Structure formats: C-alpha cells, structure tokens
Amino acid sequence: MSFQQGLSGLAAAATALDVIGNNISNSGTVGFKGASTNFSSVYAASQGLAGTSQTGIGVGVSAIQQNFTQGNVTVTNNPLDLALNGDGFFRVSQGGAVSYTRSGQFHADENGYVINDQNARLTGYPVTANGLISPSNPVELQLSVTAIQPRATSDPLAGNLTAVLNLDARDAAPAATFDPLDPATYTFATALSVFDTLGVAHTLSTYFVTKAPATSGSWDVHATLDGANPLPTTPGQLTFDSSGILTAGSMQTLPSWTLTNGAGTLAPGIMDFTGTTQFGSQASVNRLSQGGYTAGSLVGVGVGSDGIINGRYSNGQTLNMGQVVVANFANPRGLLNIGNNQWTLTTASGPELIGAPGSGSRGVIQSAALEESNVDLTKELVDMITAQRNYQANAETIKTQDQILQSLLNLR
C-alpha cells in the first residue's frame, strides 16, 4: 500500500462530488443535461509480470459523460418558448458562430429576430415570397411585423369562389321579372364579402330563380355587388338531372363591376358550384368561400410541432415566417459544453445533421412549453452520499499508510 492509491481515490471522489454538485445546482436550469463520472483502474506499465502479480496504483477519471435523456415538459404563456420532445438540438447563431442548445427560452428582439437570453439567434429554413418553406441552408429567423397587403378576390392566388348549395326542388317558379329588391321575384339568395385591389370589402349577392315546370331542373343565377346589377344583366344557368345532381353550369363566370373608390374594376372571376344539388328539402348553404382579404397587422405568432412559425394577422390570415430546424449528431456525447446550456460540435460528435422537427430521429417541437432539467435530485443526493463515503474511505487509507510509516520509523 502507498499514498498514491489513496490520493488518486481522493481526487476521483472530489471530481465526482464536483459533477454531482454541478448537477444539483442546475436542477432548475431549463434544458440542462446532467452528467456522471466514469472511473477506471490504474496499473503501472511493467513488462514480463504475470497478471496475478500486478498491484494497482489507484483510480483515474476516464470520462465525465453527459446524459441527454429527455427532461419533463412544462407549459408556459410565451408562444416562442419551445420544448424539444425527442432527440436533437435547437441551432443558434451568434456573430456567425453556431452552437446548439436544448433550452428553448426564446423571444423576439427589437428587430424581430428570435433570440435566447444570450442574444444568440435561432436558425431555421426561410420562406419564399409566396410563403412556402424553402429547405435550404438555415438562416437566422426573423419575424416580420409588416402589415400584410390586401389580396383582391380577382387575384389568381385567391382561386375561385366556391358555393355548395341545395336548391329546393319543391319551389315554384315566380311569375314576375327578377328584381333583387323584391324577394317575390327570386327563389333563394346568398351573400358573401369580396375584396377589391385596395382591400375594401364589397357584398356579392347571388340570386337563384327556378324556371317554369316545363323546364324543371333549370335555374337562373343573378349577381349584384353592393346592391348594383351589372350592365348588361345576363344571368347564368344551373341545370340538374332527375336525381337532383348538377349536370351543367358548375363553373359560372361572374360579371364585372366598375368601382368609384380608385380600385378600378372588380371582376370576381369564377364561382364554382360543384357539389350543389336540387333535392326536395329546404334550400341551404353548405359552403361559401373566396380567397381575397383586406390588409392586416400582425397580432400573434405560433409554432407548430413541425417547427413552422405562423404569423396571425388581424384580417384572419396566417402566413409562414420560417421553420425551426433541429440538429442531430451521430455522437451527441462528443459535443463540447461551452456553458449557457450550449454545445459546439467536435470531431468526436461528428458533423451536424440538420432537418425539420419530426423528420428522421429528430424530436418534435411543443410551443409555449419548456423542457426542464433532466437531473434526478433523489439520485444525485444518493450519489453524493456514496461519493462522500468513498472520499472518507480513501482518506482512511492515507491515514493507515501514515501510521505504518510511523511504526517503521519507531523501530530501533
């Protein structure tokens, strides 16, 4: 026995206590990942000695191993608080330097960048001009506070107006000429808001007039805008078979109206009546929609489980603002911990493997939630007691060795 074994044991136990103490101190740190101490025996390098003749010279710390198990997820009020449920890391950038974190405590700065408490910017996939996610090189995500421009109902991106109705087959044809101001001259009517190029809303009303019994199954369709008829007035026509199924006229070209508010002509385009029926039940509207909208300002953001950030606007529209990416590694334990709940890659970790949340082995994102530290306090306290006993036992071996040496010195 020598002092060396005891001293190495004291050093190893002290390192273990340091690691345990660090785990305990970070038990309340969001996204913190605990660590454990691995030990290995130490033997003198000697040739020609049989294994049974070797005496160890102590213990060494072979590694301090990071533990990347999942922490509990708690709910918050901030939609930009993000919790990763599964493998992977958020990818953040600061001054061009990229690091990785499990802490999802993010918020927007004065320029709209999504940042953490260290001002590192969250990165992800950008969006194209028409709001589609572009899975290219990740960029620093920035929330735009610019008001969304209006979209006219006639804009090709708005698509067709749609109307799915049931027209009552029991209705009789009115005898008078159609007049939108006289309900006795039409059988059924609907209305919805459409938008001009300035984003001003107008009321588009459609009126349905069943024909005489001799032409049963045929209906005239009239339209007005804000109560005004187009000139000339030419009704469209819907035709149904004997089973009440629409056989002709499903795509009706709406007339145009000249506006006096500076928006020019409003030409709503096509109204799609596909799915409309003529059954012997009360006339009803099953679906009525159009793709135009007025201008709107940003009122909130949300993040889906796939990492797509959606902006919500006062006009009821949502637009994609980017997609948070998740980075994974062949060997996450090879990452270098640089503090502030951040890691950087090393040759041991392998290169970053970037993808959308939920793809491959990557975890999904939960918005308005945070991942707690994965430190188990009960286990850490038990480990601390064990490390303390190891320290005391190694101190006893040094004390015993000292007593033996003292006895040798007292020999005469």
PDB file of N, CA, C and O in Angstrom, residues 150-199:
ATOM      1  N   PRO A 150     -53.387  43.664 -48.866  1.00  0.00           N
ATOM      2  CA  PRO A 150     -54.661  43.048 -49.230  1.00  0.00           C
ATOM      3  C   PRO A 150     -54.526  42.177 -50.467  1.00  0.00           C
ATOM      4  O   PRO A 150     -53.613  42.356 -51.278  1.00  0.00           O
ATOM      5  N   ARG A 151     -55.425  41.246 -50.611  1.00  0.00           N
ATOM      6  CA  ARG A 151     -55.474  40.406 -51.813  1.00  0.00           C
ATOM      7  C   ARG A 151     -56.882  40.510 -52.388  1.00  0.00           C
ATOM      8  O   ARG A 151     -57.874  40.207 -51.708  1.00  0.00           O
ATOM      9  N   ALA A 152     -56.964  40.944 -53.615  1.00  0.00           N
ATOM     10  CA  ALA A 152     -58.264  41.069 -54.270  1.00  0.00           C
ATOM     11  C   ALA A 152     -58.838  39.689 -54.555  1.00  0.00           C
ATOM     12  O   ALA A 152     -58.106  38.729 -54.806  1.00  0.00           O
ATOM     13  N   THR A 153     -60.158  39.606 -54.516  1.00  0.00           N
ATOM     14  CA  THR A 153     -60.820  38.345 -54.833  1.00  0.00           C
ATOM     15  C   THR A 153     -60.478  37.892 -56.245  1.00  0.00           C
ATOM     16  O   THR A 153     -60.436  36.698 -56.533  1.00  0.00           O
ATOM     17  N   SER A 154     -60.200  38.868 -57.134  1.00  0.00           N
ATOM     18  CA  SER A 154     -59.870  38.553 -58.519  1.00  0.00           C
ATOM     19  C   SER A 154     -58.429  38.112 -58.718  1.00  0.00           C
ATOM     20  O   SER A 154     -58.050  37.682 -59.812  1.00  0.00           O
ATOM     21  N   ASP A 155     -57.585  38.215 -57.670  1.00  0.00           N
ATOM     22  CA  ASP A 155     -56.189  37.817 -57.775  1.00  0.00           C
ATOM     23  C   ASP A 155     -56.123  36.313 -58.067  1.00  0.00           C
ATOM     24  O   ASP A 155     -56.812  35.507 -57.425  1.00  0.00           O
ATOM     25  N   PRO A 156     -55.287  35.888 -59.035  1.00  0.00           N
ATOM     26  CA  PRO A 156     -55.186  34.446 -59.332  1.00  0.00           C
ATOM     27  C   PRO A 156     -54.838  33.611 -58.109  1.00  0.00           C
ATOM     28  O   PRO A 156     -55.263  32.447 -57.999  1.00  0.00           O
ATOM     29  N   LEU A 157     -54.054  34.183 -57.178  1.00  0.00           N
ATOM     30  CA  LEU A 157     -53.703  33.420 -55.976  1.00  0.00           C
ATOM     31  C   LEU A 157     -54.895  33.193 -55.067  1.00  0.00           C
ATOM     32  O   LEU A 157     -54.868  32.319 -54.207  1.00  0.00           O
ATOM     33  N   ALA A 158     -55.958  33.982 -55.245  1.00  0.00           N
ATOM     34  CA  ALA A 158     -57.146  33.815 -54.406  1.00  0.00           C
ATOM     35  C   ALA A 158     -57.961  32.606 -54.816  1.00  0.00           C
ATOM     36  O   ALA A 158     -58.765  32.096 -54.034  1.00  0.00           O
ATOM     37  N   GLY A 159     -57.783  32.141 -56.053  1.00  0.00           N
ATOM     38  CA  GLY A 159     -58.536  30.986 -56.521  1.00  0.00           C
ATOM     39  C   GLY A 159     -59.979  31.331 -56.832  1.00  0.00           C
ATOM     40  O   GLY A 159     -60.389  32.492 -56.811  1.00  0.00           O
ATOM     41  N   ASN A 160     -60.764  30.300 -57.114  1.00  0.00           N
ATOM     42  CA  ASN A 160     -62.170  30.504 -57.443  1.00  0.00           C
ATOM     43  C   ASN A 160     -63.018  30.719 -56.195  1.00  0.00           C
ATOM     44  O   ASN A 160     -62.686  30.227 -55.114  1.00  0.00           O
ATOM     45  N   LEU A 161     -64.117  31.461 -56.365  1.00  0.00           N
ATOM     46  CA  LEU A 161     -65.129  31.480 -55.322  1.00  0.00           C
ATOM     47  C   LEU A 161     -65.822  30.128 -55.347  1.00  0.00           C
ATOM     48  O   LEU A 161     -65.990  29.512 -56.416  1.00  0.00           O
ATOM     49  N   THR A 162     -66.225  29.621 -54.208  1.00  0.00           N
ATOM     50  CA  THR A 162     -66.903  28.326 -54.160  1.00  0.00           C
ATOM     51  C   THR A 162     -68.257  28.482 -53.487  1.00  0.00           C
ATOM     52  O   THR A 162     -68.404  29.239 -52.512  1.00  0.00           O
ATOM     53  N   ALA A 163     -69.233  27.777 -54.005  1.00  0.00           N
ATOM     54  CA  ALA A 163     -70.580  27.789 -53.436  1.00  0.00           C
ATOM     55  C   ALA A 163     -71.159  26.388 -53.570  1.00  0.00           C
ATOM     56  O   ALA A 163     -71.322  25.883 -54.694  1.00  0.00           O
ATOM     57  N   VAL A 164     -71.412  25.750 -52.446  1.00  0.00           N
ATOM     58  CA  VAL A 164     -72.059  24.439 -52.442  1.00  0.00           C
ATOM     59  C   VAL A 164     -73.405  24.625 -51.749  1.00  0.00           C
ATOM     60  O   VAL A 164     -73.460  24.923 -50.551  1.00  0.00           O
ATOM     61  N   LEU A 165     -74.474  24.463 -52.510  1.00  0.00           N
ATOM     62  CA  LEU A 165     -75.816  24.760 -52.018  1.00  0.00           C
ATOM     63  C   LEU A 165     -76.727  23.565 -52.225  1.00  0.00           C
ATOM     64  O   LEU A 165     -76.394  22.613 -52.942  1.00  0.00           O
ATOM     65  N   ASN A 166     -77.889  23.650 -51.624  1.00  0.00           N
ATOM     66  CA  ASN A 166     -79.008  22.809 -52.037  1.00  0.00           C
ATOM     67  C   ASN A 166     -80.155  23.738 -52.383  1.00  0.00           C
ATOM     68  O   ASN A 166     -80.549  24.592 -51.580  1.00  0.00           O
ATOM     69  N   LEU A 167     -80.669  23.608 -53.616  1.00  0.00           N
ATOM     70  CA  LEU A 167     -81.823  24.385 -54.068  1.00  0.00           C
ATOM     71  C   LEU A 167     -83.057  23.495 -53.976  1.00  0.00           C
ATOM     72  O   LEU A 167     -83.039  22.341 -54.439  1.00  0.00           O
ATOM     73  N   ASP A 168     -84.100  24.015 -53.371  1.00  0.00           N
ATOM     74  CA  ASP A 168     -85.292  23.223 -53.065  1.00  0.00           C
ATOM     75  C   ASP A 168     -86.048  22.888 -54.348  1.00  0.00           C
ATOM     76  O   ASP A 168     -86.550  23.780 -55.053  1.00  0.00           O
ATOM     77  N   ALA A 169     -86.118  21.578 -54.652  1.00  0.00           N
ATOM     78  CA  ALA A 169     -86.813  21.124 -55.863  1.00  0.00           C
ATOM     79  C   ALA A 169     -88.312  21.374 -55.801  1.00  0.00           C
ATOM     80  O   ALA A 169     -88.999  21.302 -56.824  1.00  0.00           O
ATOM     81  N   ARG A 170     -88.845  21.673 -54.620  1.00  0.00           N
ATOM     82  CA  ARG A 170     -90.286  21.894 -54.473  1.00  0.00           C
ATOM     83  C   ARG A 170     -90.704  23.322 -54.788  1.00  0.00           C
ATOM     84  O   ARG A 170     -91.896  23.631 -54.867  1.00  0.00           O
ATOM     85  N   ASP A 171     -89.716  24.219 -54.934  1.00  0.00           N
ATOM     86  CA  ASP A 171     -90.048  25.627 -55.155  1.00  0.00           C
ATOM     87  C   ASP A 171     -90.674  25.826 -56.538  1.00  0.00           C
ATOM     88  O   ASP A 171     -90.256  25.226 -57.532  1.00  0.00           O
ATOM     89  N   ALA A 172     -91.655  26.723 -56.555  1.00  0.00           N
ATOM     90  CA  ALA A 172     -92.323  27.070 -57.808  1.00  0.00           C
ATOM     91  C   ALA A 172     -91.655  28.283 -58.432  1.00  0.00           C
ATOM     92  O   ALA A 172     -91.053  29.106 -57.733  1.00  0.00           O
ATOM     93  N   ALA A 173     -91.752  28.377 -59.742  1.00  0.00           N
ATOM     94  CA  ALA A 173     -91.158  29.499 -60.448  1.00  0.00           C
ATOM     95  C   ALA A 173     -91.955  30.773 -60.188  1.00  0.00           C
ATOM     96  O   ALA A 173     -93.194  30.762 -60.289  1.00  0.00           O
ATOM     97  N   PRO A 174     -91.283  31.884 -59.819  1.00  0.00           N
ATOM     98  CA  PRO A 174     -92.003  33.147 -59.654  1.00  0.00           C
ATOM     99  C   PRO A 174     -92.481  33.662 -61.022  1.00  0.00           C
ATOM    100  O   PRO A 174     -91.860  33.413 -62.050  1.00  0.00           O
ATOM    101  N   ALA A 175     -93.632  34.414 -61.003  1.00  0.00           N
ATOM    102  CA  ALA A 175     -94.199  34.902 -62.281  1.00  0.00           C
ATOM    103  C   ALA A 175     -93.602  36.230 -62.704  1.00  0.00           C
ATOM    104  O   ALA A 175     -93.562  36.562 -63.917  1.00  0.00           O
ATOM    105  N   ALA A 176     -93.049  37.049 -61.754  1.00  0.00           N
ATOM    106  CA  ALA A 176     -92.573  38.396 -62.070  1.00  0.00           C
ATOM    107  C   ALA A 176     -91.131  38.354 -62.560  1.00  0.00           C
ATOM    108  O   ALA A 176     -90.385  37.386 -62.344  1.00  0.00           O
ATOM    109  N   THR A 177     -90.726  39.436 -63.226  1.00  0.00           N
ATOM    110  CA  THR A 177     -89.342  39.597 -63.686  1.00  0.00           C
ATOM    111  C   THR A 177     -88.426  39.801 -62.481  1.00  0.00           C
ATOM    112  O   THR A 177     -88.782  40.466 -61.501  1.00  0.00           O
ATOM    113  N   PHE A 178     -87.203  39.242 -62.570  1.00  0.00           N
ATOM    114  CA  PHE A 178     -86.273  39.313 -61.443  1.00  0.00           C
ATOM    115  C   PHE A 178     -85.967  40.760 -61.049  1.00  0.00           C
ATOM    116  O   PHE A 178     -85.681  41.608 -61.894  1.00  0.00           O
ATOM    117  N   ASP A 179     -86.065  40.997 -59.732  1.00  0.00           N
ATOM    118  CA  ASP A 179     -85.716  42.286 -59.146  1.00  0.00           C
ATOM    119  C   ASP A 179     -85.070  42.003 -57.796  1.00  0.00           C
ATOM    120  O   ASP A 179     -85.719  41.455 -56.896  1.00  0.00           O
ATOM    121  N   PRO A 180     -83.765  42.322 -57.631  1.00  0.00           N
ATOM    122  CA  PRO A 180     -83.097  41.997 -56.359  1.00  0.00           C
ATOM    123  C   PRO A 180     -83.744  42.657 -55.142  1.00  0.00           C
ATOM    124  O   PRO A 180     -83.531  42.187 -54.018  1.00  0.00           O
ATOM    125  N   LEU A 181     -84.533  43.699 -55.364  1.00  0.00           N
ATOM    126  CA  LEU A 181     -85.191  44.378 -54.244  1.00  0.00           C
ATOM    127  C   LEU A 181     -86.536  43.756 -53.906  1.00  0.00           C
ATOM    128  O   LEU A 181     -87.169  44.133 -52.908  1.00  0.00           O
ATOM    129  N   ASP A 182     -86.998  42.785 -54.717  1.00  0.00           N
ATOM    130  CA  ASP A 182     -88.301  42.162 -54.490  1.00  0.00           C
ATOM    131  C   ASP A 182     -88.123  40.663 -54.285  1.00  0.00           C
ATOM    132  O   ASP A 182     -87.920  39.916 -55.249  1.00  0.00           O
ATOM    133  N   PRO A 183     -88.184  40.180 -53.042  1.00  0.00           N
ATOM    134  CA  PRO A 183     -87.997  38.740 -52.770  1.00  0.00           C
ATOM    135  C   PRO A 183     -88.985  37.849 -53.479  1.00  0.00           C
ATOM    136  O   PRO A 183     -88.729  36.642 -53.622  1.00  0.00           O
ATOM    137  N   ALA A 184     -90.074  38.401 -53.936  1.00  0.00           N
ATOM    138  CA  ALA A 184     -91.067  37.571 -54.624  1.00  0.00           C
ATOM    139  C   ALA A 184     -90.616  37.182 -56.015  1.00  0.00           C
ATOM    140  O   ALA A 184     -91.226  36.301 -56.645  1.00  0.00           O
ATOM    141  N   THR A 185     -89.536  37.800 -56.489  1.00  0.00           N
ATOM    142  CA  THR A 185     -89.080  37.539 -57.865  1.00  0.00           C
ATOM    143  C   THR A 185     -87.917  36.557 -57.943  1.00  0.00           C
ATOM    144  O   THR A 185     -87.399  36.302 -59.036  1.00  0.00           O
ATOM    145  N   TYR A 186     -87.481  36.052 -56.831  1.00  0.00           N
ATOM    146  CA  TYR A 186     -86.430  35.027 -56.844  1.00  0.00           C
ATOM    147  C   TYR A 186     -86.737  33.980 -55.784  1.00  0.00           C
ATOM    148  O   TYR A 186     -87.539  34.194 -54.874  1.00  0.00           O
ATOM    149  N   THR A 187     -86.084  32.814 -55.910  1.00  0.00           N
ATOM    150  CA  THR A 187     -86.397  31.664 -55.064  1.00  0.00           C
ATOM    151  C   THR A 187     -85.487  31.554 -53.852  1.00  0.00           C
ATOM    152  O   THR A 187     -85.921  31.185 -52.764  1.00  0.00           O
ATOM    153  N   PHE A 188     -84.211  31.898 -54.035  1.00  0.00           N
ATOM    154  CA  PHE A 188     -83.227  31.751 -52.951  1.00  0.00           C
ATOM    155  C   PHE A 188     -82.102  32.732 -53.200  1.00  0.00           C
ATOM    156  O   PHE A 188     -81.829  33.102 -54.350  1.00  0.00           O
ATOM    157  N   ALA A 189     -81.420  33.190 -52.125  1.00  0.00           N
ATOM    158  CA  ALA A 189     -80.326  34.153 -52.270  1.00  0.00           C
ATOM    159  C   ALA A 189     -79.250  33.883 -51.231  1.00  0.00           C
ATOM    160  O   ALA A 189     -79.535  33.382 -50.129  1.00  0.00           O
ATOM    161  N   THR A 190     -78.001  34.209 -51.587  1.00  0.00           N
ATOM    162  CA  THR A 190     -76.870  34.124 -50.655  1.00  0.00           C
ATOM    163  C   THR A 190     -76.029  35.385 -50.813  1.00  0.00           C
ATOM    164  O   THR A 190     -76.173  36.110 -51.793  1.00  0.00           O
ATOM    165  N   ALA A 191     -75.118  35.618 -49.860  1.00  0.00           N
ATOM    166  CA  ALA A 191     -74.226  36.779 -49.936  1.00  0.00           C
ATOM    167  C   ALA A 191     -72.916  36.458 -49.228  1.00  0.00           C
ATOM    168  O   ALA A 191     -72.901  35.704 -48.247  1.00  0.00           O
ATOM    169  N   LEU A 192     -71.824  37.028 -49.741  1.00  0.00           N
ATOM    170  CA  LEU A 192     -70.531  36.937 -49.076  1.00  0.00           C
ATOM    171  C   LEU A 192     -69.718  38.167 -49.423  1.00  0.00           C
ATOM    172  O   LEU A 192     -70.021  38.874 -50.383  1.00  0.00           O
ATOM    173  N   SER A 193     -68.689  38.416 -48.620  1.00  0.00           N
ATOM    174  CA  SER A 193     -67.822  39.574 -48.837  1.00  0.00           C
ATOM    175  C   SER A 193     -66.729  39.230 -49.832  1.00  0.00           C
ATOM    176  O   SER A 193     -66.116  38.158 -49.758  1.00  0.00           O
ATOM    177  N   VAL A 194     -66.495  40.152 -50.781  1.00  0.00           N
ATOM    178  CA  VAL A 194     -65.371  40.047 -51.711  1.00  0.00           C
ATOM    179  C   VAL A 194     -64.561  41.325 -51.581  1.00  0.00           C
ATOM    180  O   VAL A 194     -65.031  42.330 -51.039  1.00  0.00           O
ATOM    181  N   PHE A 195     -63.323  41.291 -52.071  1.00  0.00           N
ATOM    182  CA  PHE A 195     -62.402  42.405 -51.832  1.00  0.00           C
ATOM    183  C   PHE A 195     -61.825  42.918 -53.136  1.00  0.00           C
ATOM    184  O   PHE A 195     -61.478  42.135 -54.035  1.00  0.00           O
ATOM    185  N   ASP A 196     -61.708  44.272 -53.230  1.00  0.00           N
ATOM    186  CA  ASP A 196     -61.097  44.871 -54.407  1.00  0.00           C
ATOM    187  C   ASP A 196     -59.590  44.991 -54.190  1.00  0.00           C
ATOM    188  O   ASP A 196     -59.043  44.531 -53.178  1.00  0.00           O
ATOM    189  N   THR A 197     -58.901  45.627 -55.135  1.00  0.00           N
ATOM    190  CA  THR A 197     -57.437  45.705 -55.074  1.00  0.00           C
ATOM    191  C   THR A 197     -56.931  46.585 -53.936  1.00  0.00           C
ATOM    192  O   THR A 197     -55.744  46.535 -53.595  1.00  0.00           O
ATOM    193  N   LEU A 198     -57.802  47.378 -53.335  1.00  0.00           N
ATOM    194  CA  LEU A 198     -57.419  48.203 -52.188  1.00  0.00           C
ATOM    195  C   LEU A 198     -57.728  47.515 -50.863  1.00  0.00           C
ATOM    196  O   LEU A 198     -57.458  48.069 -49.804  1.00  0.00           O
ATOM    197  N   GLY A 199     -58.309  46.325 -50.952  1.00  0.00           N
ATOM    198  CA  GLY A 199     -58.665  45.608 -49.734  1.00  0.00           C
ATOM    199  C   GLY A 199     -60.001  46.035 -49.151  1.00  0.00           C
ATOM    200  O   GLY A 199     -60.323  45.671 -48.027  1.00  0.00           O
TER     201      GLY A 199
END
